[in-house]
C-alpha cells in the first residue's frame, strides 16, 4: 500500500526549533515530489512548498520562503519540515502530500497530519 | 484572504446535484489546466477528488466531475449522498513563482 506516515504531535515553546517528518512507503519515494500544507484551526489549506527526494530540489511558496526549511533524505524515504525558531502563529496541523508524477498537478496521497502547538 | 474564491457553503438534498465554483485569475485557474479538488471530512486529511480540471483518480465515484470556463473552475457532485457532506477545496498551479494556490474552502451540507 502506498502511504505517507507523519511523525507525532508536538508541543513546543516559542523560540524553540522543530523538525517533523513524513515517511513514504509502498512506492518509489525518490520519484515523486512531496509537498507540505498548513491548516490552521478552523481554516483552509495553505501550500508551503515541496521537495523532490531524488535530488533534493526544493520549491517554496513566497509566503513561507525563509520561514521554514523543507528537505528530504531518500535513503530513508523521508521528507522533513523544520523551523529554527517557532512562533505561536505556527500552531497548526501540517500535512505532507505526494504530487502525482508527470506534467500534471494534484496531490494524490496524504499523510495523516502532524499537529504542532506552540505555546509558552 | 485566499488566492482562489469559493462560496463559503452550499447545500443540497440527497439525490440532487450541487456545483461548487472556484474563481481565480489568468495567472492560475485561467492560465493552466491544472485545477484539482480535495474533499476533507472533519478531523481527516484531504482526499484528491479531481485533478487536471476533469480527471478522476481511481476509487473516486463518477458522481464527481470537474470543469473549467475561463478563470472559473467548478466541481459538480451529482446524486448527493450523506457521506458527501464535507469541506471541499479547489487548488490550482499558479506558475513557477507561486506554484500552488488553494481556495478558501466550501462546506457542503447534505440536507
PDB file of C-alpha atoms in Angstrom:
ATOM      1  CA  UNK A   1       0.000   0.000   0.000  1.00  0.00           C
ATOM      2  CA  UNK A   2       1.284   3.413  -0.971  1.00  0.00           C
ATOM      3  CA  UNK A   3       1.252   5.670   2.037  1.00  0.00           C
ATOM      4  CA  UNK A   4       2.791   8.602   3.850  1.00  0.00           C
ATOM      5  CA  UNK A   5       3.139   8.390   7.614  1.00  0.00           C
ATOM      6  CA  UNK A   6       3.906  11.531   9.564  1.00  0.00           C
ATOM      7  CA  UNK A   7       5.571  11.965  12.930  1.00  0.00           C
ATOM      8  CA  UNK A   8       3.502  12.562  16.034  1.00  0.00           C
ATOM      9  CA  UNK A   9       2.078  15.685  17.602  1.00  0.00           C
ATOM     10  CA  UNK A  10       4.478  18.233  19.043  1.00  0.00           C
ATOM     11  CA  UNK A  11       4.158  20.806  21.810  1.00  0.00           C
ATOM     12  CA  UNK A  12       6.868  23.453  21.804  1.00  0.00           C
ATOM     13  CA  UNK A  13       7.660  26.823  23.283  1.00  0.00           C
ATOM     14  CA  UNK A  14       8.182  29.997  21.246  1.00  0.00           C
ATOM     15  CA  UNK A  15      11.747  30.261  20.043  1.00  0.00           C
ATOM     16  CA  UNK A  16      12.367  26.515  20.011  1.00  0.00           C
ATOM     17  CA  UNK A  17      13.323  24.590  16.906  1.00  0.00           C
ATOM     18  CA  UNK A  18      11.404  21.692  15.417  1.00  0.00           C
ATOM     19  CA  UNK A  19      11.682  19.151  12.606  1.00  0.00           C
ATOM     20  CA  UNK A  20       8.714  16.990  11.658  1.00  0.00           C
ATOM     21  CA  UNK A  21       8.830  14.076   9.255  1.00  0.00           C
ATOM     22  CA  UNK A  22       6.875  12.301   6.560  1.00  0.00           C
ATOM     23  CA  UNK A  23       7.890   8.741   5.650  1.00  0.00           C
ATOM     24  CA  UNK A  24       6.793   7.211   2.385  1.00  0.00           C
ATOM     25  CA  UNK A  25       6.324   3.533   1.683  1.00  0.00           C
ATOM     26  CA  UNK A  26       4.909   1.256  -0.977  1.00  0.00           C
ATOM     27  CA  UNK A  27       6.253   3.267  -3.914  1.00  0.00           C
ATOM     28  CA  UNK A  28       9.471   4.743  -5.325  1.00  0.00           C
ATOM     29  CA  UNK A  29       9.846   7.611  -2.872  1.00  0.00           C
ATOM     30  CA  UNK A  30      12.635   9.283  -4.851  1.00  0.00           C
ATOM     31  CA  UNK A  31      10.484   9.748  -7.938  1.00  0.00           C
ATOM     32  CA  UNK A  32       7.668  11.900  -6.562  1.00  0.00           C
ATOM     33  CA  UNK A  33       7.556  15.461  -5.261  1.00  0.00           C
ATOM     34  CA  UNK A  34       6.408  15.735  -1.644  1.00  0.00           C
ATOM     35  CA  UNK A  35       4.547  18.878  -0.674  1.00  0.00           C
ATOM     36  CA  UNK A  36       3.716  20.379   2.702  1.00  0.00           C
ATOM     37  CA  UNK A  37       0.395  22.011   3.514  1.00  0.00           C
ATOM     38  CA  UNK A  38      -0.570  24.030   6.584  1.00  0.00           C
ATOM     39  CA  UNK A  39      -4.039  24.116   8.075  1.00  0.00           C
ATOM     40  CA  UNK A  40      -4.645  26.414  10.992  1.00  0.00           C
ATOM     41  CA  UNK A  41      -7.522  25.592  13.312  1.00  0.00           C
ATOM     42  CA  UNK A  42     -10.840  26.049  11.554  1.00  0.00           C
ATOM     43  CA  UNK A  43      -9.143  27.469   8.474  1.00  0.00           C
ATOM     44  CA  UNK A  44      -8.326  26.405   4.942  1.00  0.00           C
ATOM     45  CA  UNK A  45      -5.377  24.735   3.292  1.00  0.00           C
ATOM     46  CA  UNK A  46      -2.189  26.669   2.551  1.00  0.00           C
ATOM     47  CA  UNK A  47       0.574  25.311   0.328  1.00  0.00           C
ATOM     48  CA  UNK A  48       4.010  25.775   1.858  1.00  0.00           C
ATOM     49  CA  UNK A  49       6.392  24.174  -0.577  1.00  0.00           C
ATOM     50  CA  UNK A  50       7.687  20.869  -1.871  1.00  0.00           C
ATOM     51  CA  UNK A  51      10.797  18.773  -2.283  1.00  0.00           C
ATOM     52  CA  UNK A  52      11.889  16.230  -4.876  1.00  0.00           C
ATOM     53  CA  UNK A  53      13.663  13.481  -2.898  1.00  0.00           C
ATOM     54  CA  UNK A  54      15.548  12.238  -5.949  1.00  0.00           C
ATOM     55  CA  UNK A  55      17.829  15.287  -5.998  1.00  0.00           C
ATOM     56  CA  UNK A  56      16.521  17.380  -3.060  1.00  0.00           C
ATOM     57  CA  UNK A  57      15.290  20.121  -5.415  1.00  0.00           C
ATOM     58  CA  UNK A  58      13.050  22.364  -3.333  1.00  0.00           C
ATOM     59  CA  UNK A  59      10.403  24.964  -4.150  1.00  0.00           C
ATOM     60  CA  UNK A  60       8.716  27.298  -1.683  1.00  0.00           C
ATOM     61  CA  UNK A  61       5.574  29.344  -1.597  1.00  0.00           C
ATOM     62  CA  UNK A  62       6.576  33.029  -1.373  1.00  0.00           C
ATOM     63  CA  UNK A  63       4.510  33.162   1.842  1.00  0.00           C
ATOM     64  CA  UNK A  64       6.711  30.568   3.536  1.00  0.00           C
ATOM     65  CA  UNK A  65      10.116  31.215   1.931  1.00  0.00           C
ATOM     66  CA  UNK A  66      12.597  31.913   4.688  1.00  0.00           C
ATOM     67  CA  UNK A  67      10.144  30.845   7.396  1.00  0.00           C
ATOM     68  CA  UNK A  68      10.638  27.086   7.127  1.00  0.00           C
ATOM     69  CA  UNK A  69      13.058  24.610   5.588  1.00  0.00           C
ATOM     70  CA  UNK A  70      11.882  21.647   3.543  1.00  0.00           C
ATOM     71  CA  UNK A  71      14.229  18.743   2.912  1.00  0.00           C
ATOM     72  CA  UNK A  72      14.312  15.030   2.177  1.00  0.00           C
ATOM     73  CA  UNK A  73      16.529  12.011   2.749  1.00  0.00           C
ATOM     74  CA  UNK A  74      15.841   9.452   0.043  1.00  0.00           C
ATOM     75  CA  UNK A  75      17.923   6.813   1.847  1.00  0.00           C
ATOM     76  CA  UNK A  76      15.202   6.601   4.493  1.00  0.00           C
ATOM     77  CA  UNK A  77      12.285   7.636   2.252  1.00  0.00           C
ATOM     78  CA  UNK A  78      11.520  10.617   4.454  1.00  0.00           C
ATOM     79  CA  UNK A  79      10.718  14.265   3.876  1.00  0.00           C
ATOM     80  CA  UNK A  80      11.057  16.920   6.536  1.00  0.00           C
ATOM     81  CA  UNK A  81       9.655  20.290   7.504  1.00  0.00           C
ATOM     82  CA  UNK A  82      11.605  22.317  10.001  1.00  0.00           C
ATOM     83  CA  UNK A  83      11.579  25.570  11.900  1.00  0.00           C
ATOM     84  CA  UNK A  84      14.587  27.230  13.530  1.00  0.00           C
ATOM     85  CA  UNK A  85      12.557  29.456  15.843  1.00  0.00           C
ATOM     86  CA  UNK A  86       8.887  28.707  16.355  1.00  0.00           C
ATOM     87  CA  UNK A  87       6.231  31.330  16.932  1.00  0.00           C
ATOM     88  CA  UNK A  88       2.751  30.975  18.373  1.00  0.00           C
ATOM     89  CA  UNK A  89       1.379  31.616  14.891  1.00  0.00           C
ATOM     90  CA  UNK A  90       2.986  28.360  13.705  1.00  0.00           C
ATOM     91  CA  UNK A  91       0.376  26.447  15.700  1.00  0.00           C
ATOM     92  CA  UNK A  92      -1.431  24.364  13.094  1.00  0.00           C
ATOM     93  CA  UNK A  93      -1.916  20.960  11.541  1.00  0.00           C
ATOM     94  CA  UNK A  94       0.698  20.171   8.921  1.00  0.00           C
ATOM     95  CA  UNK A  95       0.130  17.670   6.140  1.00  0.00           C
ATOM     96  CA  UNK A  96       2.554  16.165   3.686  1.00  0.00           C
ATOM     97  CA  UNK A  97       1.231  15.034   0.323  1.00  0.00           C
ATOM     98  CA  UNK A  98       2.600  13.285  -2.756  1.00  0.00           C
ATOM     99  CA  UNK A  99       2.328  15.035  -6.084  1.00  0.00           C
ATOM    100  CA  UNK A 100       1.186  12.896  -8.988  1.00  0.00           C
ATOM    101  CA  UNK A 101       4.110  12.170 -11.290  1.00  0.00           C
ATOM    102  CA  UNK A 102       4.319  13.779 -14.693  1.00  0.00           C
ATOM    103  CA  UNK A 103       3.153  17.020 -16.281  1.00  0.00           C
ATOM    104  CA  UNK A 104       0.182  17.215 -14.004  1.00  0.00           C
ATOM    105  CA  UNK A 105      -0.753  18.848 -10.726  1.00  0.00           C
ATOM    106  CA  UNK A 106      -2.548  17.028  -7.997  1.00  0.00           C
ATOM    107  CA  UNK A 107      -1.613  15.573  -4.639  1.00  0.00           C
ATOM    108  CA  UNK A 108      -2.902  12.017  -4.519  1.00  0.00           C
ATOM    109  CA  UNK A 109      -1.608  10.598  -1.263  1.00  0.00           C
ATOM    110  CA  UNK A 110      -1.704  12.496   2.024  1.00  0.00           C
ATOM    111  CA  UNK A 111      -0.164  11.874   5.393  1.00  0.00           C
ATOM    112  CA  UNK A 112      -2.366  11.773   8.451  1.00  0.00           C
ATOM    113  CA  UNK A 113      -1.149  15.166   9.609  1.00  0.00           C
ATOM    114  CA  UNK A 114       1.107  16.393  12.419  1.00  0.00           C
ATOM    115  CA  UNK A 115      -0.353  18.797  14.951  1.00  0.00           C
ATOM    116  CA  UNK A 116       2.143  21.416  16.087  1.00  0.00           C
ATOM    117  CA  UNK A 117       1.270  23.507  19.134  1.00  0.00           C
ATOM    118  CA  UNK A 118       3.477  26.439  20.094  1.00  0.00           C
ATOM    119  CA  UNK A 119       2.686  27.916  23.482  1.00  0.00           C
ATOM    120  CA  UNK A 120       4.561  29.439  26.369  1.00  0.00           C
TER     121      UNK A 120
ATOM    122  CA  UNK B   1      -7.758  36.054   2.017  1.00  0.00           C
ATOM    123  CA  UNK B   2      -7.274  33.008  -0.192  1.00  0.00           C
ATOM    124  CA  UNK B   3      -5.963  33.290  -3.709  1.00  0.00           C
ATOM    125  CA  UNK B   4      -8.943  31.404  -5.167  1.00  0.00           C
ATOM    126  CA  UNK B   5     -12.518  32.337  -4.315  1.00  0.00           C
ATOM    127  CA  UNK B   6     -15.057  29.698  -3.336  1.00  0.00           C
ATOM    128  CA  UNK B   7     -18.526  30.048  -1.830  1.00  0.00           C
ATOM    129  CA  UNK B   8     -18.419  29.520   1.909  1.00  0.00           C
ATOM    130  CA  UNK B   9     -21.217  26.980   1.835  1.00  0.00           C
ATOM    131  CA  UNK B  10     -23.529  25.068  -0.450  1.00  0.00           C
ATOM    132  CA  UNK B  11     -26.253  22.582   0.303  1.00  0.00           C
ATOM    133  CA  UNK B  12     -28.433  20.024  -1.384  1.00  0.00           C
ATOM    134  CA  UNK B  13     -30.767  17.156  -0.665  1.00  0.00           C
ATOM    135  CA  UNK B  14     -29.861  13.514  -1.202  1.00  0.00           C
ATOM    136  CA  UNK B  15     -30.057  12.617  -4.864  1.00  0.00           C
ATOM    137  CA  UNK B  16     -29.712  16.194  -6.050  1.00  0.00           C
ATOM    138  CA  UNK B  17     -26.730  17.790  -7.759  1.00  0.00           C
ATOM    139  CA  UNK B  18     -24.618  20.646  -6.453  1.00  0.00           C
ATOM    140  CA  UNK B  19     -21.891  22.692  -8.077  1.00  0.00           C
ATOM    141  CA  UNK B  20     -19.057  24.433  -6.259  1.00  0.00           C
ATOM    142  CA  UNK B  21     -17.293  27.247  -8.057  1.00  0.00           C
ATOM    143  CA  UNK B  22     -13.688  28.332  -7.772  1.00  0.00           C
ATOM    144  CA  UNK B  23     -12.700  31.679  -9.247  1.00  0.00           C
ATOM    145  CA  UNK B  24      -9.136  32.719  -9.854  1.00  0.00           C
ATOM    146  CA  UNK B  25      -7.261  34.754 -12.439  1.00  0.00           C
ATOM    147  CA  UNK B  26      -5.375  34.288 -15.677  1.00  0.00           C
ATOM    148  CA  UNK B  27      -2.294  33.636 -13.520  1.00  0.00           C
ATOM    149  CA  UNK B  28      -3.722  30.478 -12.032  1.00  0.00           C
ATOM    150  CA  UNK B  29      -7.071  28.869 -12.912  1.00  0.00           C
ATOM    151  CA  UNK B  30      -7.385  30.589 -16.259  1.00  0.00           C
ATOM    152  CA  UNK B  31      -3.782  30.102 -17.270  1.00  0.00           C
ATOM    153  CA  UNK B  32      -3.365  26.372 -16.770  1.00  0.00           C
ATOM    154  CA  UNK B  33      -5.404  23.188 -16.929  1.00  0.00           C
ATOM    155  CA  UNK B  34      -4.073  22.189 -13.527  1.00  0.00           C
ATOM    156  CA  UNK B  35      -7.028  22.602 -11.206  1.00  0.00           C
ATOM    157  CA  UNK B  36      -7.581  19.979  -8.540  1.00  0.00           C
ATOM    158  CA  UNK B  37     -10.272  19.446  -5.920  1.00  0.00           C
ATOM    159  CA  UNK B  38      -9.979  17.973  -2.440  1.00  0.00           C
ATOM    160  CA  UNK B  39     -12.565  16.628  -0.042  1.00  0.00           C
ATOM    161  CA  UNK B  40     -11.916  16.912   3.672  1.00  0.00           C
ATOM    162  CA  UNK B  41     -14.057  15.383   6.386  1.00  0.00           C
ATOM    163  CA  UNK B  42     -13.709  16.788   9.926  1.00  0.00           C
ATOM    164  CA  UNK B  43     -10.524  15.634  11.589  1.00  0.00           C
ATOM    165  CA  UNK B  44      -9.303  13.867   8.463  1.00  0.00           C
ATOM    166  CA  UNK B  45      -6.666  14.510   5.847  1.00  0.00           C
ATOM    167  CA  UNK B  46      -7.757  15.896   2.471  1.00  0.00           C
ATOM    168  CA  UNK B  47      -8.572  13.451  -0.314  1.00  0.00           C
ATOM    169  CA  UNK B  48      -7.946  14.132  -4.005  1.00  0.00           C
ATOM    170  CA  UNK B  49     -11.216  14.020  -5.959  1.00  0.00           C
ATOM    171  CA  UNK B  50     -10.354  15.697  -9.272  1.00  0.00           C
ATOM    172  CA  UNK B  51      -7.077  16.751 -10.886  1.00  0.00           C
ATOM    173  CA  UNK B  52      -6.112  18.476 -14.129  1.00  0.00           C
ATOM    174  CA  UNK B  53      -9.613  20.033 -14.200  1.00  0.00           C
ATOM    175  CA  UNK B  54     -11.505  16.897 -15.223  1.00  0.00           C
ATOM    176  CA  UNK B  55      -9.532  13.764 -14.309  1.00  0.00           C
ATOM    177  CA  UNK B  56     -10.773  11.469 -11.593  1.00  0.00           C
ATOM    178  CA  UNK B  57      -8.334   9.292  -9.591  1.00  0.00           C
ATOM    179  CA  UNK B  58      -9.198   5.635  -9.313  1.00  0.00           C
ATOM    180  CA  UNK B  59     -11.629   4.997  -6.492  1.00  0.00           C
ATOM    181  CA  UNK B  60     -13.426   8.337  -6.791  1.00  0.00           C
ATOM    182  CA  UNK B  61     -17.081   7.855  -7.740  1.00  0.00           C
ATOM    183  CA  UNK B  62     -18.098   9.131 -11.159  1.00  0.00           C
ATOM    184  CA  UNK B  63     -20.687  11.276  -9.398  1.00  0.00           C
ATOM    185  CA  UNK B  64     -17.835  13.756  -9.024  1.00  0.00           C
ATOM    186  CA  UNK B  65     -16.887  15.763 -12.091  1.00  0.00           C
ATOM    187  CA  UNK B  66     -14.872  18.868 -12.836  1.00  0.00           C
ATOM    188  CA  UNK B  67     -14.910  21.566 -15.462  1.00  0.00           C
ATOM    189  CA  UNK B  68     -13.472  24.976 -16.216  1.00  0.00           C
ATOM    190  CA  UNK B  69     -14.514  28.074 -18.114  1.00  0.00           C
ATOM    191  CA  UNK B  70     -12.140  30.993 -18.253  1.00  0.00           C
ATOM    192  CA  UNK B  71     -10.946  31.856 -14.760  1.00  0.00           C
ATOM    193  CA  UNK B  72     -13.594  29.762 -13.002  1.00  0.00           C
ATOM    194  CA  UNK B  73     -13.418  26.070 -12.280  1.00  0.00           C
ATOM    195  CA  UNK B  74     -16.305  24.006 -10.980  1.00  0.00           C
ATOM    196  CA  UNK B  75     -16.845  20.777  -9.107  1.00  0.00           C
ATOM    197  CA  UNK B  76     -20.179  19.093  -9.631  1.00  0.00           C
ATOM    198  CA  UNK B  77     -21.454  16.339  -7.382  1.00  0.00           C
ATOM    199  CA  UNK B  78     -24.469  14.511  -8.714  1.00  0.00           C
ATOM    200  CA  UNK B  79     -26.685  12.077  -6.831  1.00  0.00           C
ATOM    201  CA  UNK B  80     -25.731  13.608  -3.490  1.00  0.00           C
ATOM    202  CA  UNK B  81     -25.179  11.179  -0.659  1.00  0.00           C
ATOM    203  CA  UNK B  82     -24.887  11.773   3.058  1.00  0.00           C
ATOM    204  CA  UNK B  83     -21.201  10.873   3.023  1.00  0.00           C
ATOM    205  CA  UNK B  84     -20.513  13.701   0.583  1.00  0.00           C
ATOM    206  CA  UNK B  85     -21.022  16.186   3.413  1.00  0.00           C
ATOM    207  CA  UNK B  86     -17.538  17.666   3.891  1.00  0.00           C
ATOM    208  CA  UNK B  87     -15.358  20.647   3.109  1.00  0.00           C
ATOM    209  CA  UNK B  88     -14.156  20.981  -0.477  1.00  0.00           C
ATOM    210  CA  UNK B  89     -11.070  22.877  -1.576  1.00  0.00           C
ATOM    211  CA  UNK B  90     -10.014  23.838  -5.057  1.00  0.00           C
ATOM    212  CA  UNK B  91      -6.361  24.192  -5.921  1.00  0.00           C
ATOM    213  CA  UNK B  92      -4.508  25.480  -8.956  1.00  0.00           C
ATOM    214  CA  UNK B  93      -0.991  25.608 -10.280  1.00  0.00           C
ATOM    215  CA  UNK B  94      -0.018  29.270 -10.408  1.00  0.00           C
ATOM    216  CA  UNK B  95       3.276  29.423 -12.246  1.00  0.00           C
ATOM    217  CA  UNK B  96       6.907  28.939 -11.318  1.00  0.00           C
ATOM    218  CA  UNK B  97       6.996  31.632  -8.623  1.00  0.00           C
ATOM    219  CA  UNK B  98       3.872  30.949  -6.560  1.00  0.00           C
ATOM    220  CA  UNK B  99       3.451  27.334  -7.698  1.00  0.00           C
ATOM    221  CA  UNK B 100       0.246  26.345  -5.898  1.00  0.00           C
ATOM    222  CA  UNK B 101      -2.754  28.254  -4.547  1.00  0.00           C
ATOM    223  CA  UNK B 102      -5.805  26.961  -2.711  1.00  0.00           C
ATOM    224  CA  UNK B 103      -9.320  28.256  -2.402  1.00  0.00           C
ATOM    225  CA  UNK B 104     -10.753  29.114   0.981  1.00  0.00           C
ATOM    226  CA  UNK B 105     -12.928  26.015   1.055  1.00  0.00           C
ATOM    227  CA  UNK B 106     -16.646  25.313   0.733  1.00  0.00           C
ATOM    228  CA  UNK B 107     -18.708  23.489   3.310  1.00  0.00           C
ATOM    229  CA  UNK B 108     -21.162  21.127   1.655  1.00  0.00           C
ATOM    230  CA  UNK B 109     -24.215  20.266   3.717  1.00  0.00           C
ATOM    231  CA  UNK B 110     -26.444  17.379   2.669  1.00  0.00           C
ATOM    232  CA  UNK B 111     -29.887  18.275   3.951  1.00  0.00           C
TER     233      UNK B 111
END
